[in-house]
mmCIF file of N, CA and C in Angstrom:
data_model
loop_
_atom_site.group_PDB
_atom_site.id
_atom_site.type_symbol
_atom_site.label_atom_id
_atom_site.label_comp_id
_atom_site.label_asym_id
_atom_site.label_seq_id
_atom_site.Cartn_x
_atom_site.Cartn_y
_atom_site.Cartn_z
ATOM 1 N N MET A 1235 8.171 18.212 15.481
ATOM 2 C CA MET A 1235 6.869 18.822 15.364
ATOM 3 C C MET A 1235 6.079 18.101 14.275
ATOM 4 N N THR A 1236 4.884 17.702 14.610
ATOM 5 C CA THR A 1236 4.019 17.085 13.613
ATOM 6 C C THR A 1236 2.959 18.097 13.184
ATOM 7 N N THR A 1237 2.591 18.021 11.951
ATOM 8 C CA THR A 1237 1.605 18.946 11.397
ATOM 9 C C THR A 1237 0.286 18.214 11.224
ATOM 10 N N ASP A 1238 -0.784 18.802 11.739
ATOM 11 C CA ASP A 1238 -2.123 18.263 11.535
ATOM 12 C C ASP A 1238 -2.623 18.822 10.201
ATOM 13 N N PHE A 1239 -2.437 18.035 9.142
ATOM 14 C CA PHE A 1239 -2.763 18.515 7.807
ATOM 15 C C PHE A 1239 -4.257 18.729 7.614
ATOM 16 N N ARG A 1240 -5.081 17.991 8.330
ATOM 17 C CA ARG A 1240 -6.524 18.202 8.213
ATOM 18 C C ARG A 1240 -6.905 19.567 8.794
ATOM 19 N N ALA A 1241 -6.339 19.907 9.943
ATOM 20 C CA ALA A 1241 -6.619 21.209 10.550
ATOM 21 C C ALA A 1241 -6.055 22.333 9.684
ATOM 22 N N LEU A 1242 -4.884 22.117 9.123
ATOM 23 C CA LEU A 1242 -4.279 23.112 8.250
ATOM 24 C C LEU A 1242 -5.154 23.351 7.015
ATOM 25 N N CYS A 1243 -5.661 22.286 6.424
ATOM 26 C CA CYS A 1243 -6.525 22.410 5.246
ATOM 27 C C CYS A 1243 -7.820 23.154 5.609
ATOM 28 N N ALA A 1244 -8.372 22.877 6.778
ATOM 29 C CA ALA A 1244 -9.596 23.562 7.218
ATOM 30 C C ALA A 1244 -9.332 25.053 7.413
ATOM 31 N N ARG A 1245 -8.205 25.401 8.009
ATOM 32 C CA ARG A 1245 -7.853 26.811 8.194
ATOM 33 C C ARG A 1245 -7.662 27.509 6.848
ATOM 34 N N MET A 1246 -7.039 26.821 5.910
ATOM 35 C CA MET A 1246 -6.833 27.409 4.585
ATOM 36 C C MET A 1246 -8.172 27.641 3.887
ATOM 37 N N ALA A 1247 -9.113 26.713 4.039
ATOM 38 C CA ALA A 1247 -10.448 26.888 3.448
ATOM 39 C C ALA A 1247 -11.144 28.093 4.065
ATOM 40 N N ASP A 1248 -10.996 28.268 5.382
ATOM 41 C CA ASP A 1248 -11.588 29.435 6.048
ATOM 42 C C ASP A 1248 -10.989 30.737 5.507
ATOM 43 N N GLU A 1249 -9.676 30.758 5.333
ATOM 44 C CA GLU A 1249 -9.004 31.948 4.807
ATOM 45 C C GLU A 1249 -9.455 32.243 3.374
ATOM 46 N N LEU A 1250 -9.568 31.189 2.576
ATOM 47 C CA LEU A 1250 -10.003 31.359 1.193
ATOM 48 C C LEU A 1250 -11.397 31.975 1.146
ATOM 49 N N ASP A 1251 -12.276 31.476 1.991
ATOM 50 C CA ASP A 1251 -13.627 32.051 2.054
ATOM 51 C C ASP A 1251 -13.581 33.498 2.534
ATOM 52 N N HIS A 1252 -12.756 33.775 3.519
ATOM 53 C CA HIS A 1252 -12.653 35.126 4.070
ATOM 54 C C HIS A 1252 -12.260 36.126 2.968
ATOM 55 N N TYR A 1253 -11.215 35.790 2.217
ATOM 56 C CA TYR A 1253 -10.765 36.702 1.167
ATOM 57 C C TYR A 1253 -11.758 36.780 0.004
ATOM 58 N N ARG A 1254 -12.428 35.685 -0.276
ATOM 59 C CA ARG A 1254 -13.461 35.696 -1.329
ATOM 60 C C ARG A 1254 -14.582 36.656 -0.928
ATOM 61 N N ARG A 1255 -14.962 36.610 0.351
ATOM 62 C CA ARG A 1255 -16.043 37.479 0.833
ATOM 63 C C ARG A 1255 -15.621 38.947 0.816
ATOM 64 N N LEU A 1256 -14.339 39.210 1.127
ATOM 65 C CA LEU A 1256 -13.857 40.589 1.063
ATOM 66 C C LEU A 1256 -13.894 41.120 -0.362
ATOM 67 N N LEU A 1257 -13.512 40.279 -1.313
ATOM 68 C CA LEU A 1257 -13.484 40.708 -2.717
ATOM 69 C C LEU A 1257 -14.875 40.934 -3.281
ATOM 70 N N THR A 1258 -15.812 40.097 -2.903
ATOM 71 C CA THR A 1258 -17.155 40.191 -3.481
ATOM 72 C C THR A 1258 -18.108 41.011 -2.622
ATOM 73 N N ASP A 1259 -17.694 41.337 -1.423
ATOM 74 C CA ASP A 1259 -18.536 42.062 -0.463
ATOM 75 C C ASP A 1259 -19.838 41.310 -0.185
ATOM 76 N N ASN A 1260 -19.758 39.988 -0.259
ATOM 77 C CA ASN A 1260 -20.899 39.120 0.028
ATOM 78 C C ASN A 1260 -20.494 38.216 1.191
ATOM 79 N N ARG A 1261 -21.049 38.455 2.353
ATOM 80 C CA ARG A 1261 -20.645 37.740 3.567
ATOM 81 C C ARG A 1261 -21.082 36.277 3.589
ATOM 82 N N LEU A 1262 -21.909 35.871 2.654
ATOM 83 C CA LEU A 1262 -22.392 34.494 2.621
ATOM 84 C C LEU A 1262 -21.703 33.641 1.566
ATOM 85 N N GLU A 1263 -20.923 34.278 0.704
ATOM 86 C CA GLU A 1263 -20.317 33.545 -0.406
ATOM 87 C C GLU A 1263 -19.233 32.591 0.099
ATOM 88 N N VAL A 1264 -19.239 31.410 -0.497
ATOM 89 C CA VAL A 1264 -18.250 30.378 -0.178
ATOM 90 C C VAL A 1264 -17.526 30.033 -1.467
ATOM 91 N N HIS A 1265 -16.204 29.974 -1.396
ATOM 92 C CA HIS A 1265 -15.408 29.621 -2.560
ATOM 93 C C HIS A 1265 -15.625 28.144 -2.877
ATOM 94 N N ALA A 1266 -15.734 27.812 -4.157
ATOM 95 C CA ALA A 1266 -15.982 26.421 -4.559
ATOM 96 C C ALA A 1266 -14.875 25.487 -4.074
ATOM 97 N N LEU A 1267 -13.630 25.951 -4.110
ATOM 98 C CA LEU A 1267 -12.514 25.109 -3.673
ATOM 99 C C LEU A 1267 -12.550 24.851 -2.169
ATOM 100 N N SER A 1268 -12.948 25.845 -1.398
ATOM 101 C CA SER A 1268 -13.038 25.619 0.045
ATOM 102 C C SER A 1268 -14.199 24.676 0.371
ATOM 103 N N ALA A 1269 -15.290 24.773 -0.395
ATOM 104 C CA ALA A 1269 -16.401 23.844 -0.194
ATOM 105 C C ALA A 1269 -15.969 22.419 -0.516
ATOM 106 N N GLU A 1270 -15.178 22.265 -1.581
ATOM 107 C CA GLU A 1270 -14.670 20.943 -1.948
ATOM 108 C C GLU A 1270 -13.728 20.401 -0.867
ATOM 109 N N ALA A 1271 -12.882 21.271 -0.338
ATOM 110 C CA ALA A 1271 -11.953 20.852 0.723
ATOM 111 C C ALA A 1271 -12.716 20.419 1.971
ATOM 112 N N ARG A 1272 -13.738 21.176 2.344
ATOM 113 C CA ARG A 1272 -14.523 20.806 3.535
ATOM 114 C C ARG A 1272 -15.265 19.480 3.326
ATOM 115 N N ALA A 1273 -15.746 19.252 2.122
ATOM 116 C CA ALA A 1273 -16.414 17.978 1.840
ATOM 117 C C ALA A 1273 -15.429 16.818 1.976
ATOM 118 N N ALA A 1274 -14.217 17.016 1.476
ATOM 119 C CA ALA A 1274 -13.201 15.968 1.596
ATOM 120 C C ALA A 1274 -12.816 15.754 3.054
ATOM 121 N N LEU A 1275 -12.731 16.828 3.821
ATOM 122 C CA LEU A 1275 -12.371 16.710 5.236
ATOM 123 C C LEU A 1275 -13.473 16.052 6.064
ATOM 124 N N SER A 1276 -14.711 16.209 5.627
ATOM 125 C CA SER A 1276 -15.818 15.634 6.397
ATOM 126 C C SER A 1276 -16.002 14.144 6.127
ATOM 127 N N ALA A 1277 -15.418 13.657 5.033
ATOM 128 C CA ALA A 1277 -15.512 12.221 4.727
ATOM 129 C C ALA A 1277 -14.688 11.445 5.753
ATOM 130 N N PRO A 1278 -15.211 10.320 6.201
ATOM 131 C CA PRO A 1278 -14.452 9.543 7.193
ATOM 132 C C PRO A 1278 -13.149 9.019 6.590
ATOM 133 N N GLU A 1279 -12.115 9.054 7.412
ATOM 134 C CA GLU A 1279 -10.834 8.522 6.952
ATOM 135 C C GLU A 1279 -10.908 7.005 6.953
ATOM 136 N N GLN A 1280 -10.445 6.418 5.888
ATOM 137 C CA GLN A 1280 -10.432 4.971 5.797
ATOM 138 C C GLN A 1280 -9.010 4.514 5.541
ATOM 139 N N GLY A 1281 -8.584 3.586 6.354
ATOM 140 C CA GLY A 1281 -7.254 3.038 6.176
ATOM 141 C C GLY A 1281 -7.257 1.948 5.129
ATOM 142 N N PRO A 1282 -6.093 1.440 4.832
ATOM 143 C CA PRO A 1282 -6.007 0.366 3.829
ATOM 144 C C PRO A 1282 -6.582 -0.940 4.361
ATOM 145 N N THR A 1283 -7.024 -1.780 3.459
ATOM 146 C CA THR A 1283 -7.495 -3.109 3.840
ATOM 147 C C THR A 1283 -6.277 -3.991 4.130
ATOM 148 N N ASP A 1284 -6.524 -5.127 4.757
ATOM 149 C CA ASP A 1284 -5.435 -6.067 5.011
ATOM 150 C C ASP A 1284 -4.804 -6.510 3.697
ATOM 151 N N GLN A 1285 -5.624 -6.719 2.688
ATOM 152 C CA GLN A 1285 -5.115 -7.132 1.379
ATOM 153 C C GLN A 1285 -4.209 -6.057 0.782
ATOM 154 N N GLN A 1286 -4.602 -4.788 0.905
ATOM 155 C CA GLN A 1286 -3.776 -3.707 0.374
ATOM 156 C C GLN A 1286 -2.440 -3.622 1.110
ATOM 157 N N ILE A 1287 -2.463 -3.850 2.412
ATOM 158 C CA ILE A 1287 -1.211 -3.861 3.180
ATOM 159 C C ILE A 1287 -0.323 -4.995 2.690
ATOM 160 N N MET A 1288 -0.909 -6.168 2.497
ATOM 161 C CA MET A 1288 -0.120 -7.314 2.051
ATOM 162 C C MET A 1288 0.445 -7.083 0.645
ATOM 163 N N GLU A 1289 -0.290 -6.382 -0.210
ATOM 164 C CA GLU A 1289 0.191 -6.112 -1.563
ATOM 165 C C GLU A 1289 1.416 -5.202 -1.575
ATOM 166 N N LEU A 1290 1.601 -4.433 -0.517
ATOM 167 C CA LEU A 1290 2.751 -3.535 -0.427
ATOM 168 C C LEU A 1290 4.006 -4.236 0.099
ATOM 169 N N MET A 1291 3.842 -5.474 0.534
ATOM 170 C CA MET A 1291 4.970 -6.190 1.112
ATOM 171 C C MET A 1291 6.057 -6.410 0.057
ATOM 172 N N PRO A 1292 7.302 -6.065 0.384
ATOM 173 C CA PRO A 1292 8.389 -6.284 -0.577
ATOM 174 C C PRO A 1292 8.565 -7.765 -0.906
ATOM 175 N N GLN A 1293 8.992 -8.047 -2.114
ATOM 176 C CA GLN A 1293 9.178 -9.425 -2.569
ATOM 177 C C GLN A 1293 10.122 -10.201 -1.654
ATOM 178 N N GLN A 1294 11.192 -9.551 -1.198
ATOM 179 C CA GLN A 1294 12.158 -10.245 -0.337
ATOM 180 C C GLN A 1294 11.499 -10.692 0.967
ATOM 181 N N LEU A 1295 10.613 -9.876 1.507
ATOM 182 C CA LEU A 1295 9.916 -10.272 2.736
ATOM 183 C C LEU A 1295 8.993 -11.454 2.465
ATOM 184 N N TRP A 1296 8.297 -11.445 1.313
ATOM 185 C CA TRP A 1296 7.464 -12.594 0.931
ATOM 186 C C TRP A 1296 8.300 -13.869 0.937
ATOM 187 N N GLU A 1297 9.466 -13.786 0.302
ATOM 188 C CA GLU A 1297 10.331 -14.958 0.208
ATOM 189 C C GLU A 1297 10.852 -15.388 1.579
ATOM 190 N N ASP A 1298 11.228 -14.429 2.408
ATOM 191 C CA ASP A 1298 11.706 -14.755 3.748
ATOM 192 C C ASP A 1298 10.618 -15.418 4.584
ATOM 193 N N LEU A 1299 9.402 -14.915 4.500
ATOM 194 C CA LEU A 1299 8.289 -15.517 5.240
ATOM 195 C C LEU A 1299 8.007 -16.935 4.762
ATOM 196 N N ALA A 1300 8.107 -17.149 3.458
ATOM 197 C CA ALA A 1300 7.894 -18.494 2.918
ATOM 198 C C ALA A 1300 8.952 -19.455 3.453
ATOM 199 N N THR A 1301 10.186 -19.001 3.493
ATOM 200 C CA THR A 1301 11.278 -19.839 4.000
ATOM 201 C C THR A 1301 11.076 -20.162 5.472
ATOM 202 N N VAL A 1302 10.770 -19.151 6.257
ATOM 203 C CA VAL A 1302 10.552 -19.365 7.691
ATOM 204 C C VAL A 1302 9.369 -20.298 7.916
ATOM 205 N N SER A 1303 8.316 -20.127 7.139
ATOM 206 C CA SER A 1303 7.135 -20.985 7.283
ATOM 207 C C SER A 1303 7.464 -22.442 6.969
ATOM 208 N N ARG A 1304 8.233 -22.668 5.910
ATOM 209 C CA ARG A 1304 8.626 -24.035 5.560
ATOM 210 C C ARG A 1304 9.491 -24.651 6.660
ATOM 211 N N LEU A 1305 10.432 -23.878 7.184
ATOM 212 C CA LEU A 1305 11.304 -24.383 8.244
ATOM 213 C C LEU A 1305 10.518 -24.694 9.518
ATOM 214 N N ALA A 1306 9.589 -23.826 9.863
ATOM 215 C CA ALA A 1306 8.778 -24.053 11.061
ATOM 216 C C ALA A 1306 7.899 -25.285 10.892
ATOM 217 N N ALA A 1307 7.314 -25.457 9.702
ATOM 218 C CA ALA A 1307 6.473 -26.631 9.456
ATOM 219 C C ALA A 1307 7.306 -27.907 9.488
ATOM 220 N N TYR A 1308 8.493 -27.849 8.961
ATOM 221 C CA TYR A 1308 9.384 -29.018 8.961
ATOM 222 C C TYR A 1308 9.685 -29.447 10.402
ATOM 223 N N GLY A 1309 9.920 -28.484 11.281
ATOM 224 C CA GLY A 1309 10.226 -28.798 12.670
ATOM 225 C C GLY A 1309 9.008 -29.152 13.500
ATOM 226 N N ALA A 1310 7.819 -28.851 13.011
ATOM 227 C CA ALA A 1310 6.602 -29.101 13.785
ATOM 228 C C ALA A 1310 6.146 -30.545 13.700
ATOM 229 N N GLY A 1311 6.626 -31.263 12.732
ATOM 230 C CA GLY A 1311 6.247 -32.658 12.628
ATOM 231 C C GLY A 1311 5.335 -32.927 11.447
ATOM 232 N N PRO A 1312 4.990 -34.213 11.266
ATOM 233 C CA PRO A 1312 4.167 -34.591 10.114
ATOM 234 C C PRO A 1312 2.750 -34.011 10.218
ATOM 235 N N GLY A 1313 2.212 -33.704 9.069
ATOM 236 C CA GLY A 1313 0.830 -33.221 9.019
ATOM 237 C C GLY A 1313 0.681 -31.725 9.253
ATOM 238 N N VAL A 1314 1.750 -31.032 9.564
ATOM 239 C CA VAL A 1314 1.671 -29.581 9.775
ATOM 240 C C VAL A 1314 2.297 -28.906 8.568
ATOM 241 N N GLY A 1315 1.495 -28.121 7.857
ATOM 242 C CA GLY A 1315 1.981 -27.454 6.649
ATOM 243 C C GLY A 1315 2.453 -26.045 6.936
ATOM 244 N N PRO A 1316 3.219 -25.482 6.020
ATOM 245 C CA PRO A 1316 3.734 -24.136 6.219
ATOM 246 C C PRO A 1316 2.655 -23.054 6.183
ATOM 247 N N GLY A 1317 1.494 -23.374 5.622
ATOM 248 C CA GLY A 1317 0.423 -22.380 5.532
ATOM 249 C C GLY A 1317 0.002 -21.821 6.879
ATOM 250 N N LEU A 1318 -0.039 -22.666 7.900
ATOM 251 C CA LEU A 1318 -0.415 -22.224 9.243
ATOM 252 C C LEU A 1318 0.552 -21.163 9.746
ATOM 253 N N PHE A 1319 1.826 -21.391 9.558
ATOM 254 C CA PHE A 1319 2.825 -20.438 10.016
ATOM 255 C C PHE A 1319 2.794 -19.161 9.185
ATOM 256 N N ARG A 1320 2.552 -19.319 7.899
ATOM 257 C CA ARG A 1320 2.518 -18.155 7.008
ATOM 258 C C ARG A 1320 1.359 -17.230 7.377
ATOM 259 N N VAL A 1321 0.199 -17.793 7.656
ATOM 260 C CA VAL A 1321 -0.962 -16.984 8.044
ATOM 261 C C VAL A 1321 -0.674 -16.239 9.341
ATOM 262 N N THR A 1322 -0.042 -16.916 10.289
ATOM 263 C CA THR A 1322 0.289 -16.291 11.570
ATOM 264 C C THR A 1322 1.271 -15.137 11.366
ATOM 265 N N LEU A 1323 2.302 -15.361 10.561
ATOM 266 C CA LEU A 1323 3.281 -14.302 10.297
ATOM 267 C C LEU A 1323 2.649 -13.124 9.562
ATOM 268 N N ASN A 1324 1.821 -13.419 8.562
ATOM 269 C CA ASN A 1324 1.143 -12.350 7.819
ATOM 270 C C ASN A 1324 0.252 -11.527 8.742
ATOM 271 N N ALA A 1325 -0.479 -12.191 9.617
ATOM 272 C CA ALA A 1325 -1.366 -11.483 10.549
ATOM 273 C C ALA A 1325 -0.555 -10.567 11.461
ATOM 274 N N GLY A 1326 0.611 -11.036 11.893
ATOM 275 C CA GLY A 1326 1.472 -10.208 12.730
ATOM 276 C C GLY A 1326 1.968 -8.978 11.993
ATOM 277 N N ILE A 1327 2.318 -9.144 10.736
ATOM 278 C CA ILE A 1327 2.787 -8.009 9.937
ATOM 279 C C ILE A 1327 1.668 -6.992 9.735
ATOM 280 N N VAL A 1328 0.474 -7.473 9.417
ATOM 281 C CA VAL A 1328 -0.657 -6.566 9.218
ATOM 282 C C VAL A 1328 -0.970 -5.824 10.517
ATOM 283 N N GLU A 1329 -0.939 -6.521 11.641
ATOM 284 C CA GLU A 1329 -1.199 -5.892 12.940
ATOM 285 C C GLU A 1329 -0.158 -4.805 13.212
ATOM 286 N N HIS A 1330 1.091 -5.097 12.902
ATOM 287 C CA HIS A 1330 2.152 -4.109 13.084
ATOM 288 C C HIS A 1330 1.926 -2.880 12.194
ATOM 289 N N CYS A 1331 1.562 -3.095 10.934
ATOM 290 C CA CYS A 1331 1.288 -1.979 10.023
ATOM 291 C C CYS A 1331 0.131 -1.135 10.521
ATOM 292 N N ARG A 1332 -0.915 -1.779 11.006
ATOM 293 C CA ARG A 1332 -2.070 -1.032 11.517
ATOM 294 C C ARG A 1332 -1.695 -0.200 12.744
ATOM 295 N N ALA A 1333 -0.830 -0.756 13.612
ATOM 296 C CA ALA A 1333 -0.380 -0.008 14.786
ATOM 297 C C ALA A 1333 0.421 1.222 14.363
ATOM 298 N N ALA A 1334 1.280 1.057 13.354
ATOM 299 C CA ALA A 1334 2.065 2.192 12.863
ATOM 300 C C ALA A 1334 1.152 3.256 12.251
ATOM 301 N N LEU A 1335 0.165 2.834 11.468
ATOM 302 C CA LEU A 1335 -0.771 3.783 10.866
ATOM 303 C C LEU A 1335 -1.596 4.497 11.934
ATOM 304 N N ALA A 1336 -2.000 3.769 12.962
ATOM 305 C CA ALA A 1336 -2.795 4.372 14.030
ATOM 306 C C ALA A 1336 -1.974 5.412 14.797
ATOM 307 N N ARG A 1337 -0.704 5.128 14.950
ATOM 308 C CA ARG A 1337 0.137 6.050 15.712
ATOM 309 C C ARG A 1337 0.478 7.303 14.925
ATOM 310 N N TRP A 1338 0.854 7.145 13.663
ATOM 311 C CA TRP A 1338 1.308 8.292 12.893
ATOM 312 C C TRP A 1338 0.300 8.753 11.852
ATOM 313 N N GLY A 1339 -0.566 7.887 11.391
ATOM 314 C CA GLY A 1339 -1.621 8.279 10.477
ATOM 315 C C GLY A 1339 -1.179 8.753 9.104
ATOM 316 N N ARG A 1340 0.075 8.576 8.793
ATOM 317 C CA ARG A 1340 0.555 8.943 7.471
ATOM 318 C C ARG A 1340 1.811 8.133 7.187
ATOM 319 N N PRO A 1341 2.161 8.006 5.916
ATOM 320 C CA PRO A 1341 3.352 7.225 5.595
ATOM 321 C C PRO A 1341 4.603 7.844 6.207
ATOM 322 N N ALA A 1342 5.476 6.997 6.642
ATOM 323 C CA ALA A 1342 6.734 7.473 7.205
ATOM 324 C C ALA A 1342 7.692 7.856 6.091
ATOM 325 N N VAL A 1343 8.550 8.794 6.381
ATOM 326 C CA VAL A 1343 9.604 9.149 5.448
ATOM 327 C C VAL A 1343 10.698 8.114 5.616
ATOM 328 N N GLU A 1344 11.075 7.509 4.502
ATOM 329 C CA GLU A 1344 12.080 6.460 4.580
ATOM 330 C C GLU A 1344 13.431 7.056 4.936
ATOM 331 N N PRO A 1345 14.127 6.446 5.916
ATOM 332 C CA PRO A 1345 15.451 6.956 6.263
ATOM 333 C C PRO A 1345 16.436 6.661 5.133
ATOM 334 N N VAL A 1346 17.384 7.533 4.999
ATOM 335 C CA VAL A 1346 18.441 7.313 4.017
ATOM 336 C C VAL A 1346 19.525 6.504 4.706
ATOM 337 N N PRO A 1347 19.789 5.277 4.247
ATOM 338 C CA PRO A 1347 20.799 4.456 4.907
ATOM 339 C C PRO A 1347 22.181 5.099 4.840
ATOM 340 N N GLN A 1348 22.863 5.062 5.959
ATOM 341 C CA GLN A 1348 24.226 5.552 6.023
ATOM 342 C C GLN A 1348 25.179 4.401 5.717
ATOM 343 N N GLU A 1349 26.346 4.717 5.301
ATOM 344 C CA GLU A 1349 27.326 3.684 4.954
ATOM 345 C C GLU A 1349 27.568 2.789 6.157
ATOM 346 N N GLY A 1350 27.475 1.489 5.929
ATOM 347 C CA GLY A 1350 27.730 0.514 6.988
ATOM 348 C C GLY A 1350 26.478 0.082 7.740
ATOM 349 N N GLU A 1351 25.323 0.716 7.486
ATOM 350 C CA GLU A 1351 24.099 0.300 8.158
ATOM 351 C C GLU A 1351 23.540 -0.928 7.471
ATOM 352 N N TRP A 1352 22.845 -1.747 8.203
ATOM 353 C CA TRP A 1352 22.393 -3.040 7.689
ATOM 354 C C TRP A 1352 21.140 -2.965 6.843
ATOM 355 N N TRP A 1353 20.372 -1.919 6.880
ATOM 356 C CA TRP A 1353 19.168 -1.885 6.052
ATOM 357 C C TRP A 1353 19.499 -1.192 4.808
#
């Protein structure tokens, strides 16, 4: 089961206003916190930039990509540098991250590795 936290926050703001109105007997009163929550919910969601995604890349992955890029450039022949391969690999990683964010829209919970698992 996935929870729509935006819808949950909106419902909580409605409840907060409802109880505030009961306490004050003013049907138009809005709680300041619910107004703040609605303002935050109305702001467009913005995902991370490509640069921010790349900054989250673990050091070991950076090193592995550099190694693969050098090996690919070596096999490609003279005049081909590893930068071309590195840009291609980085673009693939960013595309993959964006697909994951689009699908789940929130950070994944990291699995706890079990004994004998490779990650």
